[in-house]
Short mmCIF file of C-alpha atoms in Angstrom, two decimals:
data_model
loop_
_atom_site.label_atom_id
_atom_site.label_comp_id
_atom_site.label_asym_id
_atom_site.label_seq_id
_atom_site.Cartn_x
_atom_site.Cartn_y
_atom_site.Cartn_z
CA MET A 141 157.54 140.52 72.82
CA ASN A 142 154.14 139.71 71.77
CA ARG A 143 153.16 137.03 69.03
CA THR A 144 152.40 139.56 66.91
CA ASP A 145 155.48 141.32 66.58
CA ARG A 146 157.49 138.05 66.77
CA LEU A 147 155.65 137.15 63.80
CA TYR A 148 156.65 139.79 62.04
CA ALA A 149 160.40 139.96 63.14
CA LEU A 150 160.67 136.10 62.23
CA VAL A 151 159.44 136.94 58.35
CA GLU A 152 161.94 139.56 58.38
CA GLU A 153 164.80 137.59 60.07
CA LEU A 154 164.13 134.90 57.62
CA ARG A 155 164.40 137.14 54.62
CA ALA A 156 167.34 138.57 55.97
CA ALA A 157 169.32 135.23 55.89
CA ALA A 158 167.66 133.71 52.59
CA PRO A 159 168.50 131.92 50.68
CA ARG A 160 170.12 129.98 53.71
CA PRO A 161 167.78 128.10 55.64
CA ARG A 162 167.16 128.86 59.09
CA SER A 163 166.63 126.25 61.99
CA ALA A 164 163.97 126.11 64.11
CA ARG A 165 166.36 125.59 67.44
CA ALA A 166 168.04 128.36 66.14
CA LEU A 167 165.80 130.78 65.57
CA ALA A 168 163.85 129.31 69.49
CA ARG A 169 166.93 130.62 70.55
CA HIS A 170 167.02 134.21 69.14
CA PHE A 171 163.82 134.77 69.79
CA GLU A 172 163.98 133.28 73.62
CA VAL A 173 161.19 130.89 72.90
CA SER A 174 160.63 127.30 72.71
CA VAL A 175 161.14 125.36 69.46
CA ARG A 176 157.27 124.08 69.42
CA THR A 177 156.39 127.93 69.71
CA ILE A 178 158.74 128.94 66.61
CA GLU A 179 157.26 125.42 64.42
CA ARG A 180 153.89 126.98 65.93
CA ASP A 181 154.69 130.62 64.57
CA LEU A 182 155.86 129.06 61.50
CA ALA A 183 152.82 126.91 60.90
CA ALA A 184 150.82 129.97 60.98
CA LEU A 185 152.65 132.08 58.44
CA GLN A 186 152.49 129.01 55.99
CA GLN A 187 148.61 128.96 56.42
CA SER A 188 148.47 132.56 55.45
CA GLY A 189 150.67 131.89 52.20
CA LEU A 190 153.74 133.16 52.42
CA PRO A 191 155.88 131.11 50.81
CA ILE A 192 158.27 129.52 53.16
CA HIS A 193 159.55 125.79 53.18
CA ALA A 194 161.37 123.52 55.10
CA GLU A 195 164.35 121.78 53.45
CA PRO A 196 165.65 118.70 55.34
CA GLY A 197 168.85 117.43 56.19
CA ARG A 198 171.37 118.14 59.21
CA THR A 199 172.01 121.88 57.69
CA GLY A 200 168.68 122.36 56.82
CA GLY A 201 166.19 124.42 57.92
CA TYR A 202 163.18 127.04 56.99
CA VAL A 203 163.54 129.05 54.01
CA LEU A 204 161.76 132.28 52.65
CA ASP A 205 161.79 132.77 49.01
CA ARG A 206 162.28 136.48 48.47
CA GLU A 207 161.85 136.39 45.28
CA ARG A 208 157.90 136.05 46.33
CA THR A 209 157.66 138.42 48.78
CA LEU A 210 158.26 142.19 49.15
CA PRO A 211 160.17 143.89 52.38
CA PRO A 212 157.80 146.18 54.87
CA LEU A 213 156.63 149.28 53.83
CA THR A 214 157.16 152.03 57.15
CA VAL A 215 153.09 152.83 57.46
CA THR A 216 152.33 155.87 59.57
CA PRO A 217 149.21 156.12 62.32
CA ALA A 218 148.02 158.42 60.18
CA GLU A 219 148.04 156.62 57.33
CA ALA A 220 146.96 153.88 58.94
CA THR A 221 143.49 155.76 60.19
CA ALA A 222 143.40 157.14 56.40
CA LEU A 223 142.73 153.96 55.28
CA ALA A 224 139.79 153.08 57.87
CA VAL A 225 138.36 156.18 57.21
CA ALA A 226 138.35 154.98 53.41
CA LEU A 227 136.96 151.48 53.88
CA HIS A 228 133.64 153.55 55.00
CA ALA A 229 133.19 155.07 51.38
CA LEU A 230 133.62 151.15 49.93
CA ASP A 231 130.85 149.97 51.46
CA GLY A 232 128.67 148.10 48.84
CA THR A 233 131.33 148.28 46.48
CA PRO A 234 133.18 145.25 44.94
CA PHE A 235 136.57 146.37 46.89
CA ALA A 236 134.87 146.41 50.45
CA VAL A 237 136.10 143.02 52.21
CA ASP A 238 139.08 143.15 49.72
CA ALA A 239 139.86 146.69 51.59
CA ARG A 240 139.11 145.95 55.24
CA SER A 241 141.71 142.40 54.74
CA ALA A 242 144.52 144.77 53.32
CA LEU A 243 143.88 146.93 56.14
CA HIS A 244 144.48 144.44 58.63
CA LYS A 245 147.15 143.03 56.97
CA VAL A 246 148.87 146.60 57.37
CA LEU A 247 148.13 146.57 61.35
CA ALA A 248 149.28 143.15 61.34
CA VAL A 249 152.61 144.05 60.27
CA MET A 250 152.85 147.64 62.08
CA PRO A 251 155.74 147.51 65.19
CA GLU A 252 152.67 147.96 68.21
CA ARG A 253 153.70 150.79 69.05
CA GLU A 254 152.60 152.56 65.73
CA ARG A 255 149.64 150.05 65.92
CA ARG A 256 148.74 151.66 69.26
CA ALA A 257 149.23 155.46 68.36
CA THR A 258 146.51 154.02 64.84
CA GLY A 259 143.92 153.13 67.99
CA GLU A 260 144.67 155.70 69.78
CA LEU A 261 144.07 158.24 66.66
CA ALA A 262 140.88 156.22 65.24
CA GLU A 263 139.44 157.01 69.15
CA ARG A 264 139.57 161.14 67.87
CA VAL A 265 138.09 160.32 64.36
CA ARG A 266 134.06 160.62 64.24
CA LEU A 267 132.24 160.46 60.83
CA LEU A 268 129.39 163.09 60.50
CA VAL A 269 126.55 162.05 58.85
CA PRO A 270 123.46 164.57 58.13
CA ALA A 271 120.40 163.87 60.63
CA SER A 272 118.30 164.14 58.12
CA ARG A 273 119.34 161.81 55.62
CA PRO A 274 118.04 157.90 56.02
CA ALA A 275 120.39 155.16 56.83
CA ARG A 276 122.78 154.39 54.13
CA PRO A 277 121.03 150.07 53.31
CA ALA A 278 123.99 147.61 53.71
CA GLY A 279 125.40 147.37 49.65
CA PRO A 280 125.46 143.66 48.15
CA VAL A 281 127.62 141.34 49.19
CA VAL A 282 129.83 140.22 46.16
CA PRO A 283 130.64 137.00 45.95
CA ARG A 284 134.38 136.08 45.91
CA ALA A 285 134.05 134.00 43.02
CA LEU A 286 132.73 137.42 41.37
CA ARG A 287 135.81 139.40 41.83
CA GLU A 288 138.56 136.42 41.41
CA ALA A 289 136.83 135.10 38.34
CA LEU A 290 137.01 138.71 36.50
CA THR A 291 141.38 138.97 37.90
CA ALA A 292 141.82 135.55 36.66
CA GLY A 293 139.86 135.31 33.54
CA ARG A 294 137.74 133.10 33.53
CA VAL A 295 133.85 133.02 32.33
CA LEU A 296 131.00 133.60 35.34
CA ARG A 297 127.73 131.85 35.23
CA LEU A 298 125.48 134.25 36.86
CA ASP A 299 121.93 133.77 38.57
CA TYR A 300 120.56 137.30 37.81
CA ALA A 301 117.95 139.25 38.70
CA ASP A 302 116.73 142.19 36.26
CA ALA A 303 114.64 144.89 37.76
CA ALA A 304 110.82 143.22 37.48
CA GLY A 305 112.93 140.57 39.58
CA ARG A 306 112.48 137.92 36.50
CA ARG A 307 116.41 135.66 37.26
CA THR A 308 118.05 134.54 34.37
CA ALA A 309 120.89 132.29 34.36
CA ARG A 310 123.80 133.82 32.20
CA ASP A 311 127.05 132.96 31.12
CA VAL A 312 129.33 136.29 31.02
CA GLU A 313 132.86 137.40 30.01
CA PRO A 314 133.62 139.76 32.75
CA LEU A 315 135.30 142.77 31.58
CA GLY A 316 135.56 145.43 34.40
CA PHE A 317 133.49 146.79 37.21
CA LEU A 318 131.91 150.38 36.86
CA GLY A 319 130.46 152.46 39.55
CA GLY A 320 131.18 155.40 42.48
CA THR A 321 127.74 156.37 42.60
CA GLU A 322 124.76 154.71 43.92
CA HIS A 323 125.09 151.35 42.20
CA TRP A 324 128.34 149.41 40.83
CA TYR A 325 127.99 147.19 38.24
CA LEU A 326 129.77 144.36 36.74
CA ALA A 327 130.66 145.04 32.92
CA GLY A 328 130.71 141.93 31.31
CA TRP A 329 130.35 140.45 27.78
CA CYS A 330 126.99 138.69 27.63
CA ARG A 331 126.59 135.49 25.95
CA LEU A 332 123.04 135.28 26.35
CA ARG A 333 122.18 138.91 24.35
CA ASN A 334 125.73 138.40 22.11
CA ALA A 335 126.46 141.65 23.72
CA PRO A 336 128.28 143.93 26.65
CA ARG A 337 125.84 144.35 29.36
CA GLY A 338 126.40 146.22 33.26
CA PHE A 339 125.08 143.59 35.72
CA ARG A 340 123.92 145.57 38.66
CA LEU A 341 125.83 143.68 41.75
CA ASP A 342 122.83 143.79 44.59
CA ARG A 343 120.91 141.53 41.99
CA VAL A 344 123.56 139.07 41.58
CA ARG A 345 121.94 136.30 43.30
CA ALA A 346 124.78 134.21 43.12
CA ALA A 347 128.10 133.65 41.06
CA THR A 348 130.17 130.89 39.89
CA ALA A 349 133.54 130.78 38.33
CA LEU A 350 133.60 128.05 35.17
CA ASP A 351 137.12 126.55 33.78
CA GLU A 352 136.81 127.90 30.96
CA ARG A 353 138.96 130.97 30.46
CA ALA A 354 137.84 134.44 28.45
CA PRO A 355 138.32 135.34 25.28
CA HIS A 356 139.90 138.75 24.84
CA ARG A 357 137.21 141.27 23.98
CA ALA A 358 137.99 145.03 22.55
CA VAL A 359 135.16 146.64 23.96
CA ASP A 360 134.69 150.19 25.09
CA LEU A 361 133.54 150.35 28.70
CA THR A 362 131.91 153.80 27.87
CA ALA A 363 130.00 152.29 25.47
CA LEU A 364 127.77 151.61 27.96
CA ASP A 365 125.68 154.35 28.26
CA THR A 366 122.55 152.83 29.45
CA LEU A 367 123.68 152.99 32.79
CA GLY A 368 123.03 156.89 32.96
CA SER A 369 126.48 158.29 33.71
CA ASP A 370 129.77 159.33 32.27
CA VAL A 371 132.31 156.41 32.44
CA VAL A 372 135.69 157.59 33.27
CA PRO A 373 139.13 155.37 34.32
CA LEU A 374 140.15 155.07 37.13
CA ASP A 375 143.97 156.33 36.98
CA ALA A 376 145.77 154.10 38.56
CA ALA A 377 148.90 156.19 39.21
CA THR A 378 147.41 158.41 41.29
CA VAL A 379 146.33 155.57 43.54
CA LEU A 380 148.96 153.08 43.13
#
């Protein structure tokens, strides 16, 4: 068993035993490796964010918090390859980095045989780009602070450049992302203008999340008609 498969199996072993602890020695016997190897694997899982904690004492050991984790989903090679293809359409969007991270997590928990089949299927896929079309420019790098502030409801301080290149510092209450065509925007309540505004992501030079919580504002994002496009909702039920 390679390390990736062992990490996956180790999580499932702890999940099955929870809330009872499993000692490193018992886990080492089960996986036929050394105690030091198991402790190294557990440390790696903890660093990745899994809620595994150690209980001291003679009957102690390692425990996985089942309420904060979900059992693995069965992903087929075709589904994993479809996710890889979809990544190409996300270049330049606020979700490109997170989507790539999600795909890596999916591949990490797939059994070795399915992961190998995914690689073989991906080798048979080619994306067609019109020869006459110029190379697509690299999309903007969306600051992590900007993505996380929207999720956490924090006020953002933006270093923003307008169409003429003039830079201003603005405190913005993030409302959502707008996009799907040529450009992506952060929709937010601009305290400088005291009005809702759309900020092109490729013009954001820096973003800092402040400690202040953004107040609730009932703003209709479809009112931002200055972007030159219709604004339609993402129907989460069709994609989640």
